[in-house]
JSON list of C-alpha atoms in Angstrom, two decimals:
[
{"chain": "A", "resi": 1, "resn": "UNK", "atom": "CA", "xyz": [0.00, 0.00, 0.00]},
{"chain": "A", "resi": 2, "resn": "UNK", "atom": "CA", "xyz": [2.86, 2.56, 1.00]},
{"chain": "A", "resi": 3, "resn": "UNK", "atom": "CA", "xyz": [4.24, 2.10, -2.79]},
{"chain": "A", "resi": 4, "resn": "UNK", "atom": "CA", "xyz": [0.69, 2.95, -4.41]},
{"chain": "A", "resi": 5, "resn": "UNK", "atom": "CA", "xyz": [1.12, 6.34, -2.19]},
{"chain": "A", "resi": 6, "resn": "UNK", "atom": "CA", "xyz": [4.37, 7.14, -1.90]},
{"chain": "A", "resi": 7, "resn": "UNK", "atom": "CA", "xyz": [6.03, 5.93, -4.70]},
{"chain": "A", "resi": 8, "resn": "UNK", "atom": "CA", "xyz": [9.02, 3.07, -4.88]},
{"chain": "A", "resi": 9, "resn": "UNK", "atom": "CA", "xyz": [11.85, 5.75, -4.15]},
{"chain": "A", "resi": 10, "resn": "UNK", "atom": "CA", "xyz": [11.89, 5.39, -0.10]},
{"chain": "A", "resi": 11, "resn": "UNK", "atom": "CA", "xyz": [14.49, 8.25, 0.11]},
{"chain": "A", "resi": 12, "resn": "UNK", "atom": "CA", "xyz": [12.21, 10.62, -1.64]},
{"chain": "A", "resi": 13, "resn": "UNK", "atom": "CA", "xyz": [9.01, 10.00, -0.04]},
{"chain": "A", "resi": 14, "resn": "UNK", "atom": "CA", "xyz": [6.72, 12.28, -2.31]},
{"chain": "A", "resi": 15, "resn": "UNK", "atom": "CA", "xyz": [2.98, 11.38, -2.33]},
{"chain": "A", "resi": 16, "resn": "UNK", "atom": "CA", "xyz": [1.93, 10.63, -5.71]},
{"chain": "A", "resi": 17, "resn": "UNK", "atom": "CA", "xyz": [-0.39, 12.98, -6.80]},
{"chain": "A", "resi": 18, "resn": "UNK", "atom": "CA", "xyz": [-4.04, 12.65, -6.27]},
{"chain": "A", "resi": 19, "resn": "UNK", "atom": "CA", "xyz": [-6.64, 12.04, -8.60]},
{"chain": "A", "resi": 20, "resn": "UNK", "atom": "CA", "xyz": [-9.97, 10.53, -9.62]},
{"chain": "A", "resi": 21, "resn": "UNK", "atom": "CA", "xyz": [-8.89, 6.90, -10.67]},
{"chain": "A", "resi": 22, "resn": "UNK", "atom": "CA", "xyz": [-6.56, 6.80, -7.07]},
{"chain": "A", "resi": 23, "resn": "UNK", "atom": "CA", "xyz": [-10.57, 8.06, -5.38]},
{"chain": "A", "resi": 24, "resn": "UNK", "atom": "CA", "xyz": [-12.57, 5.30, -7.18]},
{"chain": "A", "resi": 25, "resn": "UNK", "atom": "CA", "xyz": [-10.28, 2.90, -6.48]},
{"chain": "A", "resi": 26, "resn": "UNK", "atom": "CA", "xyz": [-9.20, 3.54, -3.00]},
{"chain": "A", "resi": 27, "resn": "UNK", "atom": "CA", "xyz": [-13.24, 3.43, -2.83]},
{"chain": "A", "resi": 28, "resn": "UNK", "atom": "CA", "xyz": [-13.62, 0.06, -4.55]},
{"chain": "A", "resi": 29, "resn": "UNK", "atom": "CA", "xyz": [-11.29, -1.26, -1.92]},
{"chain": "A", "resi": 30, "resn": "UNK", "atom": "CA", "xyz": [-13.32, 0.13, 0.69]},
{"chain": "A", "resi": 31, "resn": "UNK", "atom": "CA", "xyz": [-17.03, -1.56, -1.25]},
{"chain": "A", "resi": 32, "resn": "UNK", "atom": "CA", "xyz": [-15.05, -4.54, -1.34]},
{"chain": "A", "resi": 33, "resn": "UNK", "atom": "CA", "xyz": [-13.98, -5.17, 2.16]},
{"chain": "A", "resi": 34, "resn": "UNK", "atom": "CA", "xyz": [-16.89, -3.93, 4.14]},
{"chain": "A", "resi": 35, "resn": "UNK", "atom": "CA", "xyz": [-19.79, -2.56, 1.46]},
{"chain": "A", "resi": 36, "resn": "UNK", "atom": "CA", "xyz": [-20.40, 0.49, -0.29]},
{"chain": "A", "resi": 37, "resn": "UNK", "atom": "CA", "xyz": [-22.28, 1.61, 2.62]},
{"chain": "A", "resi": 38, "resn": "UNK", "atom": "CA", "xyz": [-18.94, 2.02, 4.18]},
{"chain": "A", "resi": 39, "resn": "UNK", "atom": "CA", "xyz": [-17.42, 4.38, 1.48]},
{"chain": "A", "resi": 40, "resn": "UNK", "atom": "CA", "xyz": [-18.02, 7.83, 2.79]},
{"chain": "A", "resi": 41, "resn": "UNK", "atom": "CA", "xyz": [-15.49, 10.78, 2.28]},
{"chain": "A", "resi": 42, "resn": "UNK", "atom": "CA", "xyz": [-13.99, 10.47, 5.87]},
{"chain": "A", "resi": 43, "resn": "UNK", "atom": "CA", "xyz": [-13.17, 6.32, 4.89]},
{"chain": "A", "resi": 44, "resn": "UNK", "atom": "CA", "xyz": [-11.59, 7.23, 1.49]},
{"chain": "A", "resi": 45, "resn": "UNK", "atom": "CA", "xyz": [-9.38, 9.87, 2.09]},
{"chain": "A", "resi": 46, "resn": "UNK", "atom": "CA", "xyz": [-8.13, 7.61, 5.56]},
{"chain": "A", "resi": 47, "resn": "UNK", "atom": "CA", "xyz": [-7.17, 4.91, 3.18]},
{"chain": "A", "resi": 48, "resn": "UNK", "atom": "CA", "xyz": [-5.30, 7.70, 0.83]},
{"chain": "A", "resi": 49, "resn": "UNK", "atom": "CA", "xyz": [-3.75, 9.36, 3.61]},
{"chain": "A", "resi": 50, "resn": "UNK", "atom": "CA", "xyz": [-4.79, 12.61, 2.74]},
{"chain": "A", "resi": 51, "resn": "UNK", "atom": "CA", "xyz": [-7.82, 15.36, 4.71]},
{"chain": "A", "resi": 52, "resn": "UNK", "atom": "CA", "xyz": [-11.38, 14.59, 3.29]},
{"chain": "A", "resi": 53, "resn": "UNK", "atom": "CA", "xyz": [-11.53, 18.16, 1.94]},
{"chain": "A", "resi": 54, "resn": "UNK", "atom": "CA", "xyz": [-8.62, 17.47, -0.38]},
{"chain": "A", "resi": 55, "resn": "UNK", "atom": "CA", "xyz": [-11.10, 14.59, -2.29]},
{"chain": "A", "resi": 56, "resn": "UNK", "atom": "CA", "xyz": [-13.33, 17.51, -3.07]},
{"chain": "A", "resi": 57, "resn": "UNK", "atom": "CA", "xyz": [-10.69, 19.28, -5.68]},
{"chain": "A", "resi": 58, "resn": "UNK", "atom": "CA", "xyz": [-11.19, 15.72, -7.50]},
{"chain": "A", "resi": 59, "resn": "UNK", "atom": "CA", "xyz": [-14.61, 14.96, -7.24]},
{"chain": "A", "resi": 60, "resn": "UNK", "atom": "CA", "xyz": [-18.02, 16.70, -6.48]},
{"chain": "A", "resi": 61, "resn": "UNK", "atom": "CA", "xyz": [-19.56, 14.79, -3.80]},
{"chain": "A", "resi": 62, "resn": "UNK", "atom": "CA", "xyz": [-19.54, 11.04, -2.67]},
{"chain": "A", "resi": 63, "resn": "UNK", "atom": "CA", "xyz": [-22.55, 10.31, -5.73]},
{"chain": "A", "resi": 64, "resn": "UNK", "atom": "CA", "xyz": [-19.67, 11.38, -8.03]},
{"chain": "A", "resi": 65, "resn": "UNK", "atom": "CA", "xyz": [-17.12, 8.82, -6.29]},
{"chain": "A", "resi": 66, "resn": "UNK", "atom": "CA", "xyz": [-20.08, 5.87, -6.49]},
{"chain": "A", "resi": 67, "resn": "UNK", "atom": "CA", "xyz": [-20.70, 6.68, -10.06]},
{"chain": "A", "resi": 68, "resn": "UNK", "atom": "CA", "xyz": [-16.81, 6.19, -11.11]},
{"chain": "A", "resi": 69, "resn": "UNK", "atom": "CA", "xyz": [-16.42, 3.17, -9.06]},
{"chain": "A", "resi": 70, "resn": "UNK", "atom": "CA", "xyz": [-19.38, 1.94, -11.47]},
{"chain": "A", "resi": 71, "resn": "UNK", "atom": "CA", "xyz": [-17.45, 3.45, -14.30]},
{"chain": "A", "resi": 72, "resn": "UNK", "atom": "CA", "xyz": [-14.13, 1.39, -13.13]},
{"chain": "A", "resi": 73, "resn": "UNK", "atom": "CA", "xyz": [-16.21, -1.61, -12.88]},
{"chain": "A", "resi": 74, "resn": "UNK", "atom": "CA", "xyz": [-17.73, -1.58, -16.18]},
{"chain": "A", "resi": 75, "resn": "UNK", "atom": "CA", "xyz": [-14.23, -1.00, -18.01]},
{"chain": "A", "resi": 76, "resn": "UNK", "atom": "CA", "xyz": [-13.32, -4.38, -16.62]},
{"chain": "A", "resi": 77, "resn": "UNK", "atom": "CA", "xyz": [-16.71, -5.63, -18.56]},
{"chain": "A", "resi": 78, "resn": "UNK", "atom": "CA", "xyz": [-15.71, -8.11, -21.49]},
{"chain": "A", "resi": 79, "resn": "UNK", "atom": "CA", "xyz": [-17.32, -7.43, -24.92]},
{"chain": "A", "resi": 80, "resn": "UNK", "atom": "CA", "xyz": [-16.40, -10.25, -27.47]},
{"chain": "A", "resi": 81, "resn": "UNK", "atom": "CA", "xyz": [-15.47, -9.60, -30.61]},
{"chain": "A", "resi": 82, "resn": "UNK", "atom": "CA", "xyz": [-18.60, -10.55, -32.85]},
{"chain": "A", "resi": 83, "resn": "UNK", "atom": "CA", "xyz": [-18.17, -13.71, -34.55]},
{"chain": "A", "resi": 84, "resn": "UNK", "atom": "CA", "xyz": [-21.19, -14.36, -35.55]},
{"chain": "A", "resi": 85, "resn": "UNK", "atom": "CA", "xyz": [-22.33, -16.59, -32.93]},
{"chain": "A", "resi": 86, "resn": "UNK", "atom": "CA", "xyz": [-24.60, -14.93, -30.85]},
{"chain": "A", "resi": 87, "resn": "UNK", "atom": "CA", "xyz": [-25.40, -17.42, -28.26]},
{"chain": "A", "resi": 88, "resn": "UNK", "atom": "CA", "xyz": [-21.42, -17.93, -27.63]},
{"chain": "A", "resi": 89, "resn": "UNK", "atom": "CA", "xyz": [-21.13, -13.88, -27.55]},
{"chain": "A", "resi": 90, "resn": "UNK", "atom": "CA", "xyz": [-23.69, -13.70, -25.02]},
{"chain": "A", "resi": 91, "resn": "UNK", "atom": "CA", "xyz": [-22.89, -16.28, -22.81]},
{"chain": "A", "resi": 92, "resn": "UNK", "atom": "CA", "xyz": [-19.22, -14.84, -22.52]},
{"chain": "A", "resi": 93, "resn": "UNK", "atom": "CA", "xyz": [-21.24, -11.71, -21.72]},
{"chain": "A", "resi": 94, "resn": "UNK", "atom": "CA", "xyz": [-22.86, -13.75, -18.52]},
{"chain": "A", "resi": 95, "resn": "UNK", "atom": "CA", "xyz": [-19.84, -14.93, -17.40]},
{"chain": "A", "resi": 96, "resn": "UNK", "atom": "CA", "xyz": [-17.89, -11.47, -16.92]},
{"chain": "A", "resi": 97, "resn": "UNK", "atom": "CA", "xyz": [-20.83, -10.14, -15.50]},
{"chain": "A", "resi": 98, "resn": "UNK", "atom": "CA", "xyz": [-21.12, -13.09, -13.03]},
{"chain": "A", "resi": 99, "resn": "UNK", "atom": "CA", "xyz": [-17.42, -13.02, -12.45]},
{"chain": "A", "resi": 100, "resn": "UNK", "atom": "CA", "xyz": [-17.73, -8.99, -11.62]},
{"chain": "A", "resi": 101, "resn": "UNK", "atom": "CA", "xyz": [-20.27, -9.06, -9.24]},
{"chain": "A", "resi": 102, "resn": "UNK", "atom": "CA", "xyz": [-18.29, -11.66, -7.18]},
{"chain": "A", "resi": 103, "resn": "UNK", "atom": "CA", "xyz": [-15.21, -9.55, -7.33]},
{"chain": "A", "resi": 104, "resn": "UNK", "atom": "CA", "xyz": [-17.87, -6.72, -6.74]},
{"chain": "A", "resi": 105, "resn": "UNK", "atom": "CA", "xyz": [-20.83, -7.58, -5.11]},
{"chain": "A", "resi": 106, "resn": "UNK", "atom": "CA", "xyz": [-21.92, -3.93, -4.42]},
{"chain": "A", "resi": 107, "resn": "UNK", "atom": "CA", "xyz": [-22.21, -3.55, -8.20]},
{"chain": "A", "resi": 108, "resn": "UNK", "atom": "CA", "xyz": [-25.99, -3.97, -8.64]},
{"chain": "A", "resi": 109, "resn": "UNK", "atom": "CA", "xyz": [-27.41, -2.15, -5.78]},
{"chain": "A", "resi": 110, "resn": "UNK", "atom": "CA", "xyz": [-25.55, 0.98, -7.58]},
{"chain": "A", "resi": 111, "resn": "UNK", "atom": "CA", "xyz": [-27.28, 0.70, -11.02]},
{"chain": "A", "resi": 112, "resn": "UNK", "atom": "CA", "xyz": [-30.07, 2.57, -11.86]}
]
């Protein structure tokens, strides 16, 4: 963990700079290890070792940091290629799906 925030240089300790994807994702750790209704401001910017009021240059409000979680989550959604079989193409649809919500079962209570 001290390497995602700090950096692999341990003489020059600088934080690496803060941003949305480091948010969403400290936040995804969060969802994962105790439930999204765990992620709140105060949580996140603990687990990035910075003051809460700092997330707020990055994101609008703790909505914003749910919806890019979501966002992060669906970039890890597999589309297949279309060969032409459609049964095949959705079925490996299923699967990541299936396979995402077990990584991330907070997923579905977050869609609309």
């Amino acid at each position: 963990m001290a390497k995602e925030i700090f950096g692999n240089d341990k003489k020059n300790r600088t934080r690496l700079p803060l941003n949305r994807d480091r948010i969403f994702t400290a936040a995804m750790e969060i969802a994962d290890e105790r439930g999204v209704g765990a992620v709140t401001m105060r949580e996140v910017s603990s687990r990035l070792h910075v003051e809460a009021m700092s997330l707020y240059n990055h994101v609008a409000n703790k909505d914003d940091i749910l919806d890019g979680m979501v966002d992060l989550v669906i970039d890890q959604f597999d589309l297949p290629e279309d060969t032409g079989n459609w049964r095949e193409a959705m079925h490996r649809r299923a699967v990541s799906a299936h396979r995402l919500f077990q990584l991330h079962p907070w997923v579905p209570s977050l869609l609309d």
